Coordinates of C-alpha atoms and ligand atoms in Angstrom, one line a residue:
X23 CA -127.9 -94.9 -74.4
X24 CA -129.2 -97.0 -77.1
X25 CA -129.9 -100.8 -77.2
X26 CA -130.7 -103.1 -80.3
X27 CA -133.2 -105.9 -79.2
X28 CA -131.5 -109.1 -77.7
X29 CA -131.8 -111.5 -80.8
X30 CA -131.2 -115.4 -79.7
X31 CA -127.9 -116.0 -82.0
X32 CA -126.3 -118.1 -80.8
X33 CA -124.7 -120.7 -82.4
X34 CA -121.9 -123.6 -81.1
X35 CA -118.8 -122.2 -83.0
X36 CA -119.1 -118.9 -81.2
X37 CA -119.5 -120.7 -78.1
X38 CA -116.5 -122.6 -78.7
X39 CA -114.8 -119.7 -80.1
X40 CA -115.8 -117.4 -76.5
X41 CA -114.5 -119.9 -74.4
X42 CA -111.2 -120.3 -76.1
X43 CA -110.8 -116.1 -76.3
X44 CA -112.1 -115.5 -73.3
X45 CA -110.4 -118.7 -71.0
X46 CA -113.3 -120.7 -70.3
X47 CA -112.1 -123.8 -71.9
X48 CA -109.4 -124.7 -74.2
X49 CA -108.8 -128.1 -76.1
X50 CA -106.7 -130.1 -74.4
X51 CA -103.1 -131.0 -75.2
X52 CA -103.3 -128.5 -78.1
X53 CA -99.2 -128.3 -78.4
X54 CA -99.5 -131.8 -79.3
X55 CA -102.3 -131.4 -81.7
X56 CA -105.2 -131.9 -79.5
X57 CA -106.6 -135.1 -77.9
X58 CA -109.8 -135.6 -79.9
X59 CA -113.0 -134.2 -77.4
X60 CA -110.5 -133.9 -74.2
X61 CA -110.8 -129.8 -72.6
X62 CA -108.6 -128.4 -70.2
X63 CA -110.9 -125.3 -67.6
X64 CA -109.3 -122.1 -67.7
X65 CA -109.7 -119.6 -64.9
X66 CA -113.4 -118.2 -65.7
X67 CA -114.3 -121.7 -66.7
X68 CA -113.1 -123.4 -63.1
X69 CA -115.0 -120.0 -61.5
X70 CA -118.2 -121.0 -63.8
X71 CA -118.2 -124.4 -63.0
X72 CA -117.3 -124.2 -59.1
X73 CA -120.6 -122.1 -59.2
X74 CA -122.7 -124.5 -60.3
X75 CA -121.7 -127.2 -58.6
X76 CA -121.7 -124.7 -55.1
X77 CA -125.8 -124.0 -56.3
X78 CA -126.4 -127.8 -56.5
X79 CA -124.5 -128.7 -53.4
X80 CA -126.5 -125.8 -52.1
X81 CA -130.4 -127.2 -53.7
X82 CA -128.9 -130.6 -52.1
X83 CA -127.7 -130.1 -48.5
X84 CA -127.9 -126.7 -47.2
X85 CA -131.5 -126.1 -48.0
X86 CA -132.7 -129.6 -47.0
X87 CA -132.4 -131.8 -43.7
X88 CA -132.6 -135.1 -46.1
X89 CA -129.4 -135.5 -47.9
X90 CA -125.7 -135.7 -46.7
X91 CA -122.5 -135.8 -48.8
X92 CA -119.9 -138.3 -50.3
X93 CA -116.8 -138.0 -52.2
X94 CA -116.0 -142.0 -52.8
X95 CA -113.1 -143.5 -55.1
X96 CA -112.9 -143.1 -59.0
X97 CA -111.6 -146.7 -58.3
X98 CA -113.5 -149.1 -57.0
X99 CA -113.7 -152.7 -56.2
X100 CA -114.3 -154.6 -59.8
X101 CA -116.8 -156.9 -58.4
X102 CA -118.6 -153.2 -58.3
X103 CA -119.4 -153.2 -62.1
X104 CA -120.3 -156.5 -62.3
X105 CA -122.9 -156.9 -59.7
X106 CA -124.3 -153.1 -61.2
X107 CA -124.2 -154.3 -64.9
X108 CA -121.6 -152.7 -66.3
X109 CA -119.2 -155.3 -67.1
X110 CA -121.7 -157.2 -69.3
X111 CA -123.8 -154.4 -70.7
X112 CA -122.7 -151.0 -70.4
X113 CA -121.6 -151.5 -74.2
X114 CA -122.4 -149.3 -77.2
X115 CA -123.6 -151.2 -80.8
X116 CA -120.1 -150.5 -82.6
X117 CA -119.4 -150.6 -86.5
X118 CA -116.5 -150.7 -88.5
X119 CA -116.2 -148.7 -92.0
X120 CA -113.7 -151.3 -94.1
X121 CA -113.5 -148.2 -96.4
X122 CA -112.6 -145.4 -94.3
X123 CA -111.4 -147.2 -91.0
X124 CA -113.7 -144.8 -89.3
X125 CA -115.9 -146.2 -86.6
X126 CA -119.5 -145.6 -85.5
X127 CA -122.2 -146.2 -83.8
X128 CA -124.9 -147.7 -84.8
X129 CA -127.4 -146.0 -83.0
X130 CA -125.9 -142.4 -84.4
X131 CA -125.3 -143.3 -88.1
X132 CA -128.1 -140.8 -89.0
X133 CA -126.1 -138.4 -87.3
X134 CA -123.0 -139.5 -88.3
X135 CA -120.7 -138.1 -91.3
X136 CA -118.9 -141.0 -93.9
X137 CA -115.1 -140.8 -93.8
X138 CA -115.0 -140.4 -97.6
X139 CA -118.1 -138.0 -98.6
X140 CA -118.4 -136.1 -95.2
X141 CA -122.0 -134.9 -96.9
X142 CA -123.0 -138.3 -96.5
X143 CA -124.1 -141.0 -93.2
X144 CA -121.9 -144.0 -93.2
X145 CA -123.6 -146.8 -95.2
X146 CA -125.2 -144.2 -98.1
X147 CA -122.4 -144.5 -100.1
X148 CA -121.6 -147.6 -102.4
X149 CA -118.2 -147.6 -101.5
X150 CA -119.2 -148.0 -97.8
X151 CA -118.4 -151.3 -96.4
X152 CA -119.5 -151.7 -92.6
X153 CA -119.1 -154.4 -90.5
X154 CA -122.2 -155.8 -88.2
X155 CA -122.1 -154.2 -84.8
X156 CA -120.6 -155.6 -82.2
X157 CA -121.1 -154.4 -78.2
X158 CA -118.1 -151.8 -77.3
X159 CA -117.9 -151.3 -73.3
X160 CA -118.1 -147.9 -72.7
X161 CA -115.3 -148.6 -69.9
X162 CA -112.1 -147.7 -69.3
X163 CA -109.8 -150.6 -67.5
X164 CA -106.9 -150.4 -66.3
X165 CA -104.1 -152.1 -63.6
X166 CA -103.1 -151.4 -60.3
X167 CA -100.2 -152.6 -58.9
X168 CA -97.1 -152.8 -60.6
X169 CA -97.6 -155.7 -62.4
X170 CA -100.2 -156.5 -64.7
X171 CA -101.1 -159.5 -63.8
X172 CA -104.6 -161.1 -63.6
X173 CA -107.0 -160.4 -60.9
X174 CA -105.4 -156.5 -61.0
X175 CA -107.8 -155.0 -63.4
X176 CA -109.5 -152.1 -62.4
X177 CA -112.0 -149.4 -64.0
X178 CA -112.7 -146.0 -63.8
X179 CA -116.2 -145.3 -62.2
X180 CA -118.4 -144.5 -65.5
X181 CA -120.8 -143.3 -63.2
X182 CA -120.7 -141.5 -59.6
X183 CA -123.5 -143.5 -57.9
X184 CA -122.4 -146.9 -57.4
X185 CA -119.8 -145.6 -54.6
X186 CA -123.3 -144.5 -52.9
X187 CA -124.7 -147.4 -53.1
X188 CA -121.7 -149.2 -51.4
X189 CA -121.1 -147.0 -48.7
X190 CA -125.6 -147.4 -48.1
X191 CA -124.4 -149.1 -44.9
X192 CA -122.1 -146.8 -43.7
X193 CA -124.9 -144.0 -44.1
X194 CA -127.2 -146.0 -42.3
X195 CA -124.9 -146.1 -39.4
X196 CA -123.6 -142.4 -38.9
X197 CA -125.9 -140.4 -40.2
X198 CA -129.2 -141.1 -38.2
X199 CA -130.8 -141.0 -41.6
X200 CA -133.8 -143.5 -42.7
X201 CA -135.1 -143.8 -46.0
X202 CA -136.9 -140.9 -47.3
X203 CA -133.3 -139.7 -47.2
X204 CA -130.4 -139.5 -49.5
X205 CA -126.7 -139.3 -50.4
X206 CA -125.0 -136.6 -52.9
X207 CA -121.9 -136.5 -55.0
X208 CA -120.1 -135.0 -57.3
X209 CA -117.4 -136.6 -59.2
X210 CA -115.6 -137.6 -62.6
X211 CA -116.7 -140.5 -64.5
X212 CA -115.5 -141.5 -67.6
X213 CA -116.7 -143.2 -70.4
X214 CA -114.8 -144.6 -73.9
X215 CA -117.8 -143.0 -76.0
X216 CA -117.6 -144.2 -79.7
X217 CA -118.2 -141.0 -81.1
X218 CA -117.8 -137.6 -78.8
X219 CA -118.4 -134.6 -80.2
X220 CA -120.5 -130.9 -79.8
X221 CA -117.6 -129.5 -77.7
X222 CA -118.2 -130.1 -73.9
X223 CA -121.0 -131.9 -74.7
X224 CA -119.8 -134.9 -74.9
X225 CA -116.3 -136.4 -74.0
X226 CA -114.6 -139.3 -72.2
X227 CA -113.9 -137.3 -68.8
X228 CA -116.5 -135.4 -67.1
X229 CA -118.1 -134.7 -63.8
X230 CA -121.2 -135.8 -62.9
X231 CA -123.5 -134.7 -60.0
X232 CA -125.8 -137.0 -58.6
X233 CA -128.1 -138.1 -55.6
X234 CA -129.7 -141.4 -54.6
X235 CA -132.7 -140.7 -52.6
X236 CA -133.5 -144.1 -50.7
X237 CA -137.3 -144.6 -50.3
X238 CA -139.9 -147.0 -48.7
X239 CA -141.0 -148.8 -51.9
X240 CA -144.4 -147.9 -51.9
X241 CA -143.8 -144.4 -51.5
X242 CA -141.5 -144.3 -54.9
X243 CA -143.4 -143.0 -57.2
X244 CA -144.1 -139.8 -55.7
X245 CA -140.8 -139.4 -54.7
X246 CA -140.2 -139.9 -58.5
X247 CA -142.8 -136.8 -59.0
X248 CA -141.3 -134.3 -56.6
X249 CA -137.5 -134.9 -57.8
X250 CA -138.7 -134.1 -61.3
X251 CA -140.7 -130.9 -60.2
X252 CA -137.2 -130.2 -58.1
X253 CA -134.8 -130.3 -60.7
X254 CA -136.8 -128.7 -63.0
X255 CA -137.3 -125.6 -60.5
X256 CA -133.3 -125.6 -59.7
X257 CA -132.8 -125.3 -63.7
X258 CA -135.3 -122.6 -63.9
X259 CA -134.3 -120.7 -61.2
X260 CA -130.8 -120.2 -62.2
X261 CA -132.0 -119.0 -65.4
X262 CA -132.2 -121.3 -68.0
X263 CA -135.6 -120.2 -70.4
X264 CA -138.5 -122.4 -69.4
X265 CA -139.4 -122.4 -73.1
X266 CA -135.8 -123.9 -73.8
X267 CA -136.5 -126.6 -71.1
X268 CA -138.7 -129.6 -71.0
X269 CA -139.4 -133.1 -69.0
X270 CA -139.0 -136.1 -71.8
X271 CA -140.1 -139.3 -70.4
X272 CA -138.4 -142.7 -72.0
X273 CA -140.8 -144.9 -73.6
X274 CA -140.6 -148.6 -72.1
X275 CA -138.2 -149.7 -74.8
X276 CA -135.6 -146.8 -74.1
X277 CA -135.5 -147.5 -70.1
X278 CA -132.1 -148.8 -68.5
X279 CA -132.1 -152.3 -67.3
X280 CA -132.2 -151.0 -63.7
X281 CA -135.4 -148.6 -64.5
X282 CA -139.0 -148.5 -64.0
X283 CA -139.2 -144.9 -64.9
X284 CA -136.8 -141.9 -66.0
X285 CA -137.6 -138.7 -67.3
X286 CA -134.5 -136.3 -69.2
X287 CA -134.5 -132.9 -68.9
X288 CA -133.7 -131.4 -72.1
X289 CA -132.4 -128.1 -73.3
X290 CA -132.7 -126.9 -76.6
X291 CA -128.9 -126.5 -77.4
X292 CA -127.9 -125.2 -80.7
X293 CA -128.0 -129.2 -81.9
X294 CA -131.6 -129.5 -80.8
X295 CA -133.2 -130.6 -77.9
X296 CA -130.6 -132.8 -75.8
X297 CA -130.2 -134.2 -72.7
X298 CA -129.1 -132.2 -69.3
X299 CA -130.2 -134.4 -66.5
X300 CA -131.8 -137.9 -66.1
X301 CA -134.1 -138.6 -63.5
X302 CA -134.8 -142.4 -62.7
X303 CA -136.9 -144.6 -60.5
X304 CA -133.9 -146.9 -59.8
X305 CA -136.0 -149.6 -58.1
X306 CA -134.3 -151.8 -55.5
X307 CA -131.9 -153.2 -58.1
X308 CA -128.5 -151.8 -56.9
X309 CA -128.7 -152.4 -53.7
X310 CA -130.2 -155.9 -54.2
X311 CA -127.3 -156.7 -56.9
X312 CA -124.5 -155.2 -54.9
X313 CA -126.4 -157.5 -51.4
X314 CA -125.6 -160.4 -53.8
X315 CA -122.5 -160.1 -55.0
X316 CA -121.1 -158.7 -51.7
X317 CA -122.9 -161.0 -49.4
X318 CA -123.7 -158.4 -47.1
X319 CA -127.2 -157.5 -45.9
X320 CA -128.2 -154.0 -47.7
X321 CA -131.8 -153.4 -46.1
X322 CA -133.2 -151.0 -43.9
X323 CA -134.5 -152.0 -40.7
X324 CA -136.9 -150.0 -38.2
X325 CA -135.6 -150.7 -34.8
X326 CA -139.1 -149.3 -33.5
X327 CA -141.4 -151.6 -35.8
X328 CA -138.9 -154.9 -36.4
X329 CA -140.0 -153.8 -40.1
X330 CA -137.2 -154.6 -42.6
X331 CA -136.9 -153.7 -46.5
X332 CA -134.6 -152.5 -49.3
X333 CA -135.2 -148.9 -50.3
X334 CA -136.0 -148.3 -53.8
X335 CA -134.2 -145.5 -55.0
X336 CA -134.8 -141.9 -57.0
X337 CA -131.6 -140.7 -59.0
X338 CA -131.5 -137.4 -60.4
X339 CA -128.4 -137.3 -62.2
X340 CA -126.5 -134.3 -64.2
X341 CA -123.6 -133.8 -65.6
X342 CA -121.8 -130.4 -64.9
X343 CA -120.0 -130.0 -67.9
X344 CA -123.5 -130.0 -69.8
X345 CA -124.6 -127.8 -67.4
X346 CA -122.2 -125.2 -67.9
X347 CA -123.1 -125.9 -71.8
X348 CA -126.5 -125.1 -71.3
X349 CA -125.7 -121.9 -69.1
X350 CA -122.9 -120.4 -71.9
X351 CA -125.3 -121.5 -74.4
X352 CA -128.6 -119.5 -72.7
X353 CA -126.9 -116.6 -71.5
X354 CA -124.6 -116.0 -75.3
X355 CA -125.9 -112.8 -76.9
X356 CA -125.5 -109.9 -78.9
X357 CA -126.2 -106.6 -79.0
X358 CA -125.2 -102.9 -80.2
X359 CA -124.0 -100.3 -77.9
X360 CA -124.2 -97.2 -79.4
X361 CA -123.2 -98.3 -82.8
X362 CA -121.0 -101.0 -81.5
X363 CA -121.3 -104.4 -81.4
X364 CA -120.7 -106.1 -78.3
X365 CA -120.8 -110.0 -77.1
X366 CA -122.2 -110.3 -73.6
X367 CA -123.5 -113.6 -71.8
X368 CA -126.2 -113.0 -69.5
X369 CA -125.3 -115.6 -66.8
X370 CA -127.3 -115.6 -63.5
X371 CA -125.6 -113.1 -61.0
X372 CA -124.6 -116.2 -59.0
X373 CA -123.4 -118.4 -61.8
X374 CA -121.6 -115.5 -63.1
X375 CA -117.2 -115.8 -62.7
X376 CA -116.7 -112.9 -61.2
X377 CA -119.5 -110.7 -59.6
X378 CA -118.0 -107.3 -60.0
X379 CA -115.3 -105.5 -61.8
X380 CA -113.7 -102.3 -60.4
X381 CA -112.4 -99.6 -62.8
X382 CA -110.7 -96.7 -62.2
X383 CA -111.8 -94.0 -65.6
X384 CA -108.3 -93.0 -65.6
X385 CA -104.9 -94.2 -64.6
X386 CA -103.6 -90.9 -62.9
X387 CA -105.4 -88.2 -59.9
X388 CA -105.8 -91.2 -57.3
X389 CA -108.3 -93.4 -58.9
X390 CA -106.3 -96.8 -58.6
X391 CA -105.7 -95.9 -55.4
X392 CA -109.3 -95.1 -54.3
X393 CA -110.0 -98.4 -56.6
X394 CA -108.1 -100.6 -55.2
X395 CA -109.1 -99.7 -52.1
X396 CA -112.6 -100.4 -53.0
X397 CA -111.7 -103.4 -54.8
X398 CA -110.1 -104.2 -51.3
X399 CA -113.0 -104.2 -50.0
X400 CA -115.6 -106.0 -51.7
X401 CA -113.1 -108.9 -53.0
X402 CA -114.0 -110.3 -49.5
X403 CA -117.6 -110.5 -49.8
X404 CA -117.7 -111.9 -53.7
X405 CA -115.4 -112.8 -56.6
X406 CA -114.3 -109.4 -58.0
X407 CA -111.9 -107.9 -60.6
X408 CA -109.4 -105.4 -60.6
X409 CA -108.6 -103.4 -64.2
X410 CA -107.1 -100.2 -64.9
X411 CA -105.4 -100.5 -68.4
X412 CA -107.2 -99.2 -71.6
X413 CA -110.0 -97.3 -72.6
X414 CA -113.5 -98.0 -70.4
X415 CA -115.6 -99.0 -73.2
X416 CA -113.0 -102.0 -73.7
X417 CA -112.9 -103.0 -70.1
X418 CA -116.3 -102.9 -70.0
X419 CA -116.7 -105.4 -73.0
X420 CA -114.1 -107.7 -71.7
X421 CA -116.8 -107.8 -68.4
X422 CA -119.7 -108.1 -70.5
X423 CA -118.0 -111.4 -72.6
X424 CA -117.3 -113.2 -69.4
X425 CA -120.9 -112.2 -67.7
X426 CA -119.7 -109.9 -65.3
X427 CA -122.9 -108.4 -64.1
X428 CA -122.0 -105.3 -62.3
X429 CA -119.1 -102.7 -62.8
X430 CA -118.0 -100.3 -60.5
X431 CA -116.3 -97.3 -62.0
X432 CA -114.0 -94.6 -60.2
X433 CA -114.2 -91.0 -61.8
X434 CA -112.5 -87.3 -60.7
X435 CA -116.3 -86.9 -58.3
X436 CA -115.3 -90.1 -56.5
X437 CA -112.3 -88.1 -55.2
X438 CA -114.5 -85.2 -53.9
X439 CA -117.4 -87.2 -52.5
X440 CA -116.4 -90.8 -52.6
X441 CA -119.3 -92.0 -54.9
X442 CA -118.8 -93.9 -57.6
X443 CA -121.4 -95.7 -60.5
X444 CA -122.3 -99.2 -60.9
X445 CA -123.0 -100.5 -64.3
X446 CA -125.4 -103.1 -65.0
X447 CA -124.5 -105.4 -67.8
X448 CA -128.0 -106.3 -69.0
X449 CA -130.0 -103.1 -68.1
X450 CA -126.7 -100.5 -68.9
X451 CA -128.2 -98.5 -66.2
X452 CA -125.1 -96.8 -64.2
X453 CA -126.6 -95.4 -61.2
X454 CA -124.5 -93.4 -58.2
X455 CA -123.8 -94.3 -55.2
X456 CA -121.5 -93.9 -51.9
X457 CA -118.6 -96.3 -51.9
X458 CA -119.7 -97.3 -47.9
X459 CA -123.0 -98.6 -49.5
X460 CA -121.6 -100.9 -52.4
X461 CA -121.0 -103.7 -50.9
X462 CA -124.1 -104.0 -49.4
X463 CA -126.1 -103.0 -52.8
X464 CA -124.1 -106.0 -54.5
X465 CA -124.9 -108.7 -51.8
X466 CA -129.3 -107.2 -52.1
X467 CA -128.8 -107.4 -55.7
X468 CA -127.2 -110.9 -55.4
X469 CA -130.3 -112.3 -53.5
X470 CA -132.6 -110.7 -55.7
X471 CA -134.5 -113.2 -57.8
X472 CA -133.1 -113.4 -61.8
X473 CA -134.7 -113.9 -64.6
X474 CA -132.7 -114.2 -68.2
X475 CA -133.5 -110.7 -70.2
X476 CA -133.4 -112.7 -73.3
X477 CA -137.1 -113.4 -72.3
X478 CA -137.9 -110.6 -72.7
X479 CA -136.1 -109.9 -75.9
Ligands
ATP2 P1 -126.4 -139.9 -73.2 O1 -127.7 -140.6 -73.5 O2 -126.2 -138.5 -73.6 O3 -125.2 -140.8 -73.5 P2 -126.7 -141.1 -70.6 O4 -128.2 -141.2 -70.6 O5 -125.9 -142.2 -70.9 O6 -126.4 -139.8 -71.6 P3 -126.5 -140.8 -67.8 O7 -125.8 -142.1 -67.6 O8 -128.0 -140.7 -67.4 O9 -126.3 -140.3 -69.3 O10 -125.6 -139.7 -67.0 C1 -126.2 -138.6 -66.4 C2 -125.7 -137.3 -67.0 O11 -124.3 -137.3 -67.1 C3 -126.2 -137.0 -68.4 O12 -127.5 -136.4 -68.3 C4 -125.2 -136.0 -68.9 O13 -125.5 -134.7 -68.4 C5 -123.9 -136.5 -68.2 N1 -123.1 -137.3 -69.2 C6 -123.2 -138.6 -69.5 N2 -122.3 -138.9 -70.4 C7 -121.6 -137.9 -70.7 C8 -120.5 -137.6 -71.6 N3 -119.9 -138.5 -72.3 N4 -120.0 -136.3 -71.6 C9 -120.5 -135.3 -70.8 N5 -121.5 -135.5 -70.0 C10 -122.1 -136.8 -69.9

């Protein structure tokens, strides 16, 4: 069997174009015409995403003793996003075009294309006519109650860790935790973004998953250190290229108001190098704000020592929809299978929607019922797939588009001696083997460390 050489090309329109054929992700509301930047998940996109968030839940709780769980409220007290300084400056610089009636931000006008000469950044153009910028809060309000009256707006969280930082006291009490220790969610937020954009990259609704590690103050710093090497070993090991990764700290005038330090990881995505994650040395400014405004005392205190303090805090946060960007965007390739072209994304075994595919060669002698009898079988130890209709070398490239990584096929000899061949999708290599030792040779190859074959492309 002959292989071209993996080639990295990649671009975002067959991304897009993938997860629309294949049901990763569709735009959303299409039979109305599409709601600007909003995606619905289909079927391998919920599978995709459900693994990533499973590996980080995974990096967070089952392979520590440090961090426990939350799932708070979308919405949340108001008085939350005042005392965390959102209601007076989570705001983007906003500009009107008179001309076009488009709107911008300032900070992306270089990156921005002018409503009449889309060759153009708004403002290059004479005809341009912006307004100064004015601050645009990025949230979303809304009412509850039946009545809008005052006193009933709400928001939807922009972010997932302020419902940490209120339920700190809460943790303290039933967890038995003390500060190095820390508390994990994953969660919508949402966020009225002046301009969206890049696909997934970018929208109004999306999931974030994020930690607050609450330290002794002296001790942040370091803390700060190891949950940068952390995250950028969880990244690694689930494939993404090291060479398409990198730590970018902010310089002092780019820091939150709430910062001392944050460091992004970037990827290099098809629109350059781009944020995945950010990971900040919060201070003790949300709990001291949220001590204020609630009147409660937010501290920790050491019943041995009498000592008392407010734990400064280390948030690595990332947003899962990014993530899955980064993944599609890593694993895309292309390649020619003897004389044909096929798409295949080389996902990480366990990021990958469905673990195995079972094919019977034919549709006739027994094979879907020796199949599905295997298929049976291993569909309760992983995600696996069931196909029988048309001819192999299309069911295998259906697998290979949706990063299926092994294929189990059923032929006439599996009849006579119950073997059957697994497929690999990078290598190609279909080796045989007794249908009592498949499962088994799935779950080794499972746990077997990955890394991307485009490396060595
Ligand atoms: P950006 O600079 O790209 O606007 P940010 O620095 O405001 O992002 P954070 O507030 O640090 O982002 O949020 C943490 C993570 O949440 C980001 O690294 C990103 O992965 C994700 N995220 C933030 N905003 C969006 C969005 N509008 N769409 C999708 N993901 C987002």
């Amino acid at each position: 069997m002959r292989r071209a050489m993996p080639t990295d090309v990649v671009t975002m329109d067959k991304i897009v174009s993938l997860s629309k054929r294949r049901g990763f992700v569709f735009p959303s509301s299409e039979i109305y015409g599409g709601l600007g930047s909003s995606y619905d998940y289909g079927h391998y996109g919920v599978l995709l995403k459900n693994n990533i968030k499973n590996q980080w839940w995974r990096a967070m709780l089952q392979e520590r003793d440090d961090i426990v769980a939350l799932d708070s409220a979308i919405i949340q007290h108001p008085r939350t996003w005042e005392a965390s300084g959102h209601v007076a400056g989570f705001t983007d610089p906003l500009v009107d075009c008179r001309t076009c009636k488009l709107r911008f931000r300032e900070d992306h006008l270089a990156q921005s294309a002018c409503g009449r000469k889309p060759s153009k950044h708004p403002g290059e153009t004479p005809e341009c006519d912006l307004t100064e910028a004015r601050d645009f809060n990025l949230m979303f309000q809304t009412t509850v109650g039946p009545v809008a009256e005052e006193g009933s707006t709400v928001y939807l969280r922009p972010e997932t860790a302020q419902g940490i930082f209120l339920n700190f006291k809460n943790y303290l009490q039933f967890s038995r935790k003390k500060p190095p220790f820390g508390i994990a969610q994953i969660g919508k937020s949402f966020r009225n973004e002046i301009t969206t954009g890049n696909f997934i990259f970018r929208t109004r609704e999306f999931e974030q998953m994020e930690m607050e590690f609450f330290v002794p103050p002296p001790d942040a710093p370091q803390w700060h250190q190891h949950w940068l090497a952390e995250r950028m070993k969880w990244w690694t090991s689930l494939g993404l290229r090291p060479d398409h990764l990198q730590l970018r700290p902010h310089d002092a005038d780019e820091l939150s108001h709430y910062s001392s330090a944050t460091s992004d990881v970037e990827y290099l995505f098809p629109i350059g190098w781009s944020e995945l994650e950010g990971i900040a040395n919060r201070g003790d400014f949300d709990l001291t704000q949220h001590a204020k405004f609630s009147n409660q005392k937010l501290e920790y205190v050491d019943t041995a020592t009498g000592d008392r303090y407010v734990p400064h805090v280390i948030e690595p946060a990332a947003g899962v929809d990014r993530a899955m960007l980064a993944f599609l965007v890593d694993a895309y390739d292309e390649d020619e299978i003897e004389g044909e072209q096929r798409t295949v994304l080389r996902l990480h075994p366990v990021l990958a929607p469905v673990k195995v595919a079972v094919l019977p060669l034919v549709r006739k002698d027994g094979q879907p019922e020796l199949a599905r009898e295997i298929y049976q079988d291993l569909r309760e130890r992983v995600q696996a797939e069931y196909d029988e209709g048309g001819a192999i070398g299309r069911r295998y490239r259906r697998q290979d588009e949706i990063g299926t990584p092994w294929a189990v096929t059923i032929d006439h000899q599996s009849l006579e001696d119950r073997t059957v061949t697994l497929r690999d999708r990078d290598s190609l290599t279909q080796v045989r083997i007794a249908i009592e030792d498949l499962a088994d040779e799935i779950g080794n190859r499972l746990r077997h460390p990955w890394r991307s074959p485009k490396l060595d492309g």
